[in-house]
XYZ file of C-alpha atoms in Angstrom:
366
model
C 0.000 0.000 0.000
C 1.138 3.553 -0.699
C 2.133 6.162 1.860
C -1.337 7.616 1.293
C -2.718 4.575 3.156
C -1.541 6.211 6.382
C -4.711 8.317 6.167
C -6.684 5.461 7.720
C -4.129 5.033 10.507
C -4.373 8.749 11.213
C -8.143 8.334 11.481
C -7.608 5.786 14.252
C -7.583 2.460 12.392
C -4.290 0.575 11.911
C -4.998 -2.591 9.922
C -1.383 -3.781 10.066
C -1.590 -3.837 13.852
C -5.119 -5.276 13.907
C -4.306 -8.017 11.397
C -1.231 -9.065 13.382
C -3.458 -9.406 16.439
C -5.948 -11.471 14.453
C -3.224 -13.847 13.298
C -2.091 -14.373 16.889
C -5.670 -15.003 18.018
C -6.285 -17.493 15.196
C -3.196 -19.470 16.191
C -4.350 -19.571 19.818
C -7.888 -20.531 18.829
C -6.660 -23.364 16.613
C -5.067 -24.972 19.669
C -8.566 -25.547 21.093
C -9.984 -27.405 18.067
C -9.418 -30.862 19.547
C -12.001 -30.206 22.278
C -14.772 -30.483 19.671
C -14.358 -34.267 19.639
C -15.493 -34.441 23.277
C -18.910 -33.285 22.063
C -19.087 -35.377 18.922
C -18.358 -32.339 16.778
C -15.765 -31.638 14.092
C -14.108 -28.246 13.598
C -13.259 -27.044 10.100
C -9.904 -25.387 10.752
C -9.739 -24.239 7.112
C -12.433 -21.703 8.026
C -10.142 -19.940 10.485
C -9.285 -16.580 8.943
C -12.487 -16.562 6.893
C -15.390 -14.223 7.783
C -17.253 -17.004 9.631
C -16.203 -20.137 11.512
C -17.633 -23.479 10.354
C -18.057 -26.785 12.167
C -20.184 -29.936 12.040
C -22.393 -31.420 14.749
C -24.173 -34.751 14.320
C -23.508 -34.593 10.607
C -24.947 -31.082 10.199
C -22.594 -28.322 9.044
C -23.070 -24.945 10.695
C -21.390 -21.542 10.621
C -20.974 -18.962 13.367
C -19.932 -15.333 13.315
C -19.590 -12.379 15.668
C -19.367 -8.870 14.259
C -19.668 -5.223 15.282
C -20.708 -2.085 13.438
C -17.788 0.173 14.300
C -18.197 3.942 14.403
C -21.342 4.293 12.299
C -23.532 4.738 15.384
C -21.405 7.742 16.362
C -22.043 9.254 12.927
C -25.779 8.762 13.385
C -25.606 10.512 16.765
C -23.670 13.461 15.299
C -26.055 13.650 12.368
C -29.096 13.638 14.647
C -27.616 16.368 16.848
C -26.836 18.580 13.851
C -29.933 17.968 11.701
C -32.586 16.401 13.937
C -32.859 13.425 11.577
C -33.121 10.051 13.327
C -31.292 7.410 11.262
C -30.926 4.804 13.982
C -33.245 2.447 12.102
C -30.541 2.446 9.407
C -27.909 1.796 12.075
C -29.869 -1.166 13.421
C -30.253 -2.551 9.916
C -26.512 -2.185 9.327
C -25.728 -4.051 12.534
C -27.491 -7.117 11.156
C -26.123 -6.736 7.625
C -22.539 -6.792 8.931
C -23.268 -10.131 10.590
C -25.279 -11.968 7.944
C -23.118 -10.857 5.023
C -20.134 -12.464 6.725
C -22.128 -15.695 6.957
C -22.923 -15.398 3.251
C -19.175 -15.143 2.588
C -18.734 -18.798 3.553
C -21.918 -19.852 1.755
C -24.123 -20.059 4.867
C -27.643 -18.736 5.319
C -28.501 -17.098 8.671
C -30.727 -18.965 11.108
C -30.541 -17.175 14.490
C -29.174 -13.711 15.263
C -28.360 -12.215 18.665
C -27.867 -8.516 19.400
C -25.377 -6.584 21.526
C -26.415 -3.003 22.344
C -23.875 -1.507 24.770
C -24.068 2.091 26.013
C -22.059 4.311 28.349
C -25.017 5.562 30.374
C -28.814 5.911 30.231
C -28.212 9.160 28.327
C -28.158 7.284 25.021
C -31.811 6.308 25.462
C -32.905 9.865 26.269
C -33.231 10.978 22.629
C -36.893 10.431 21.786
C -37.482 7.585 19.327
C -33.828 6.592 19.059
C -34.071 3.165 20.715
C -37.362 2.321 19.004
C -35.794 3.133 15.638
C -32.741 0.979 16.399
C -34.900 -1.991 17.354
C -37.120 -1.628 14.286
C -34.113 -1.458 11.954
C -32.615 -4.569 13.540
C -35.957 -6.400 13.257
C -36.433 -5.391 9.610
C -32.956 -6.621 8.665
C -33.703 -9.949 10.381
C -36.865 -10.120 8.295
C -34.936 -9.418 5.087
C -32.499 -12.153 6.122
C -35.297 -14.640 6.932
C -33.598 -15.089 10.303
C -34.839 -15.382 13.875
C -33.852 -12.648 16.324
C -33.020 -14.893 19.251
C -32.077 -12.422 21.980
C -29.107 -10.381 23.079
C -27.465 -8.205 25.699
C -27.680 -4.455 26.432
C -25.111 -3.510 29.095
C -24.362 -0.004 30.309
C -20.586 0.323 30.573
C -19.782 3.611 32.284
C -16.091 4.420 32.073
C -15.606 2.107 29.105
C -18.029 3.550 26.574
C -18.434 7.324 26.379
C -21.685 8.798 27.638
C -24.162 9.115 24.804
C -22.376 6.546 22.622
C -23.518 3.114 21.406
C -21.379 0.047 20.713
C -23.463 -2.129 18.392
C -22.668 -5.724 17.552
C -24.031 -9.219 17.519
C -23.590 -12.818 16.510
C -25.352 -15.407 14.399
C -25.516 -19.089 13.582
C -26.046 -20.117 9.972
C -26.563 -23.340 8.066
C -25.660 -24.740 4.671
C -28.512 -25.806 2.380
C -28.670 -29.448 1.325
C -25.981 -30.212 -1.221
C -23.958 -27.113 -0.362
C -20.879 -26.891 1.827
C -18.642 -24.107 3.119
C -16.979 -21.841 0.552
C -13.402 -21.782 1.807
C -11.490 -21.475 -1.452
C -10.419 -25.107 -1.906
C -12.090 -25.287 -5.344
C -10.720 -21.994 -6.660
C -8.672 -22.253 -9.830
C -7.555 -20.543 -13.043
C -10.462 -19.819 -15.361
C -12.954 -19.134 -12.576
C -15.082 -16.043 -13.169
C -15.484 -13.127 -10.758
C -18.811 -11.315 -10.354
C -19.043 -8.035 -8.445
C -22.389 -7.058 -6.897
C -23.282 -3.451 -6.138
C -23.129 -1.816 -2.737
C -25.586 0.805 -1.516
C -22.719 3.024 -0.380
C -20.026 2.942 2.270
C -21.670 0.020 4.120
C -19.988 -0.756 7.454
C -16.366 0.102 6.764
C -14.369 3.249 6.114
C -16.521 5.312 8.439
C -13.528 6.648 10.378
C -12.331 8.300 7.172
C -15.867 9.527 6.484
C -15.829 11.250 9.882
C -12.484 12.831 9.013
C -13.963 14.178 5.773
C -17.038 15.449 7.616
C -14.865 17.603 9.844
C -13.929 19.488 6.693
C -17.195 19.572 4.717
C -19.908 18.828 7.321
C -22.602 16.150 7.372
C -25.058 18.497 5.610
C -22.782 18.907 2.567
C -24.899 18.178 -0.525
C -23.613 15.593 -3.000
C -24.122 15.937 -6.785
C -27.146 13.604 -6.585
C -28.832 15.899 -4.018
C -28.179 13.629 -1.026
C -26.582 15.023 2.102
C -23.172 13.604 2.955
C -24.538 12.320 6.267
C -27.383 10.421 4.625
C -25.029 9.035 1.965
C -22.733 7.644 4.655
C -25.577 6.288 6.794
C -27.688 4.723 4.020
C -28.348 1.079 5.018
C -26.046 -1.613 3.727
C -27.393 -4.237 1.366
C -28.206 -7.602 2.933
C -26.960 -10.196 0.425
C -28.931 -13.158 1.802
C -31.588 -12.958 -0.934
C -28.829 -12.891 -3.552
C -27.255 -16.047 -2.144
C -30.648 -17.765 -1.982
C -31.322 -16.841 -5.612
C -27.967 -18.297 -6.665
C -28.672 -21.479 -4.714
C -32.209 -21.763 -6.116
C -30.829 -21.416 -9.646
C -28.388 -24.255 -8.986
C -25.347 -22.117 -9.823
C -22.043 -23.579 -8.578
C -19.817 -21.350 -6.452
C -16.148 -21.584 -5.549
C -15.804 -18.566 -3.252
C -17.550 -15.467 -1.926
C -16.268 -12.259 -0.411
C -17.965 -9.561 1.657
C -16.051 -6.453 0.560
C -15.708 -4.415 3.738
C -12.435 -3.657 5.547
C -9.412 -3.843 3.232
C -11.573 -2.911 0.233
C -11.083 -4.946 -2.943
C -8.037 -6.564 -1.389
C -10.661 -8.916 0.087
C -10.922 -10.654 -3.297
C -7.746 -12.579 -2.427
C -8.781 -13.549 1.092
C -8.614 -17.271 0.273
C -5.404 -19.004 1.303
C -4.389 -19.723 -2.308
C -1.603 -18.665 -4.678
C -3.796 -17.193 -7.421
C -4.180 -13.904 -9.262
C -7.574 -12.155 -9.354
C -7.759 -9.885 -12.382
C -10.574 -7.322 -12.545
C -11.128 -5.753 -15.960
C -14.531 -4.160 -15.277
C -15.430 -2.306 -12.096
C -18.859 -1.216 -10.961
C -19.299 2.580 -10.943
C -18.085 4.345 -7.824
C -20.702 5.952 -5.580
C -20.794 9.755 -5.083
C -20.038 9.308 -1.369
C -16.667 7.756 -2.211
C -15.852 10.446 -4.749
C -16.418 13.135 -2.096
C -14.282 11.363 0.527
C -11.485 10.691 -1.955
C -11.475 14.301 -3.181
C -11.761 15.846 0.288
C -8.943 13.775 1.788
C -6.792 13.614 -1.345
C -6.683 9.817 -1.440
C -5.057 7.998 -4.347
C -6.675 5.057 -6.156
C -4.609 2.476 -4.280
C -5.774 3.775 -0.917
C -9.379 4.198 -2.039
C -9.747 0.698 -3.508
C -7.740 -0.823 -0.668
C -10.016 0.716 1.975
C -13.546 1.168 0.590
C -15.820 -1.089 -1.442
C -15.982 1.700 -4.073
C -19.393 0.529 -5.308
C -18.932 -3.260 -5.063
C -20.137 -4.664 -1.737
C -19.949 -8.379 -2.479
C -18.176 -10.744 -4.855
C -18.954 -14.255 -6.018
C -16.432 -16.482 -7.799
C -17.792 -19.312 -9.908
C -16.632 -21.885 -12.465
C -16.308 -20.702 -16.081
C -19.537 -19.995 -18.003
C -21.567 -19.229 -14.867
C -20.924 -15.509 -14.322
C -23.842 -14.333 -16.442
C -26.128 -16.687 -14.560
C -25.101 -14.962 -11.324
C -25.668 -11.553 -12.923
C -29.204 -12.678 -13.825
C -29.806 -14.031 -10.306
C -28.720 -10.680 -8.862
C -31.080 -8.842 -11.180
C -33.926 -11.104 -10.042
C -33.555 -9.712 -6.497
C -33.109 -6.122 -7.645
C -29.314 -5.878 -7.570
C -26.861 -4.758 -10.234
C -23.941 -7.082 -10.888
C -21.201 -7.366 -13.476
C -18.932 -10.119 -14.789
C -15.853 -8.260 -13.610
C -12.914 -10.546 -14.264
C -11.339 -13.921 -13.771
C -8.928 -15.976 -11.713
C -5.500 -16.643 -13.237
C -2.424 -18.666 -12.424
C 0.214 -16.594 -10.685
C 1.194 -14.966 -7.432
C -1.458 -14.145 -4.848
C -2.582 -10.678 -5.884
C -5.508 -8.551 -7.070
C -5.107 -6.566 -10.291
C -7.565 -3.743 -10.989
C -6.827 -2.990 -14.639
C -9.308 -0.118 -14.927
C -7.614 2.032 -12.278
C -4.049 0.720 -12.605
C -3.836 -0.703 -9.091
C -2.282 -4.004 -7.984
C -2.435 -5.423 -4.460
C 0.156 -8.057 -3.631
C 0.339 -10.846 -1.088
C 1.845 -8.520 1.511
C -1.215 -6.232 1.338
C -3.591 -8.780 2.915
C -2.272 -11.031 5.656
C -5.164 -12.340 7.753
C -3.714 -15.778 8.592
């Protein structure tokens, strides 16, 4: 990554440090895998380092994930203070989308979701309608995911979380439909086709940089499409569960999936394989990204290595199936494009359209 990538570190997020911590945690977690046998279960250690953990119990394969929303709830609070607009239903929706889209990344469909709403004091609940909006957004996203909201926890953590702030997260258990197993990259190979599916905007990552930009232009700054910058950042993420169901229902084979969040399009090479992912056609960038990039003076390498830049999800399939995925996406109201292919070569992502290449050293999650 270029020196320009330090912009994200300056905003308070250091992926090099975070990823090193993740690798240490994965190694420690792997040492516990043998305990599964005491319960008649089998752990799939190949899923470690993927967005969701997979295991089998009594012959049934399941997936589990825990995820948090990050700083988007703080943006919603700032936006409400400045404009009076309550967007916490969008925040609640995003909390679920972050969870279920990670399940989709390993080919699992969500079954049960639990919520974690942590606050610093009762002050967070004092804004009229805020909590009701959060709950309704969470419920609606569960509905769009065809998943049960099973329960959760809502602690007040004075001295840990700032007064008036919300730490939003949750977990979920998912299952694999009959005839489908985890997508962990084992079947990836040269000739596979890459399909990019549109995002609605910034989704759940890159919000620290959005806050940095807002300090310069303000949340009420109007974008070329007439949307305020605050609304463009807060617009709910797409839940890709219906897309995955449509692909399954159409009988389309898949070799891999990627939820494009942190690390941007570097996520295309998340699989532990020595392969090159060449993208010849990108989806159009969203106005919200153009404003952030221009305001902060980010180069293309930093932008595409941080944000989804208009592509929130990717599916990789055997040759001659990309257009079938594009059609399945259209059937659920999403725009998709046959963007590129998998090639023999070093582990890297090549974005021909913008002249950017990410190498093996740019994504080390294992």
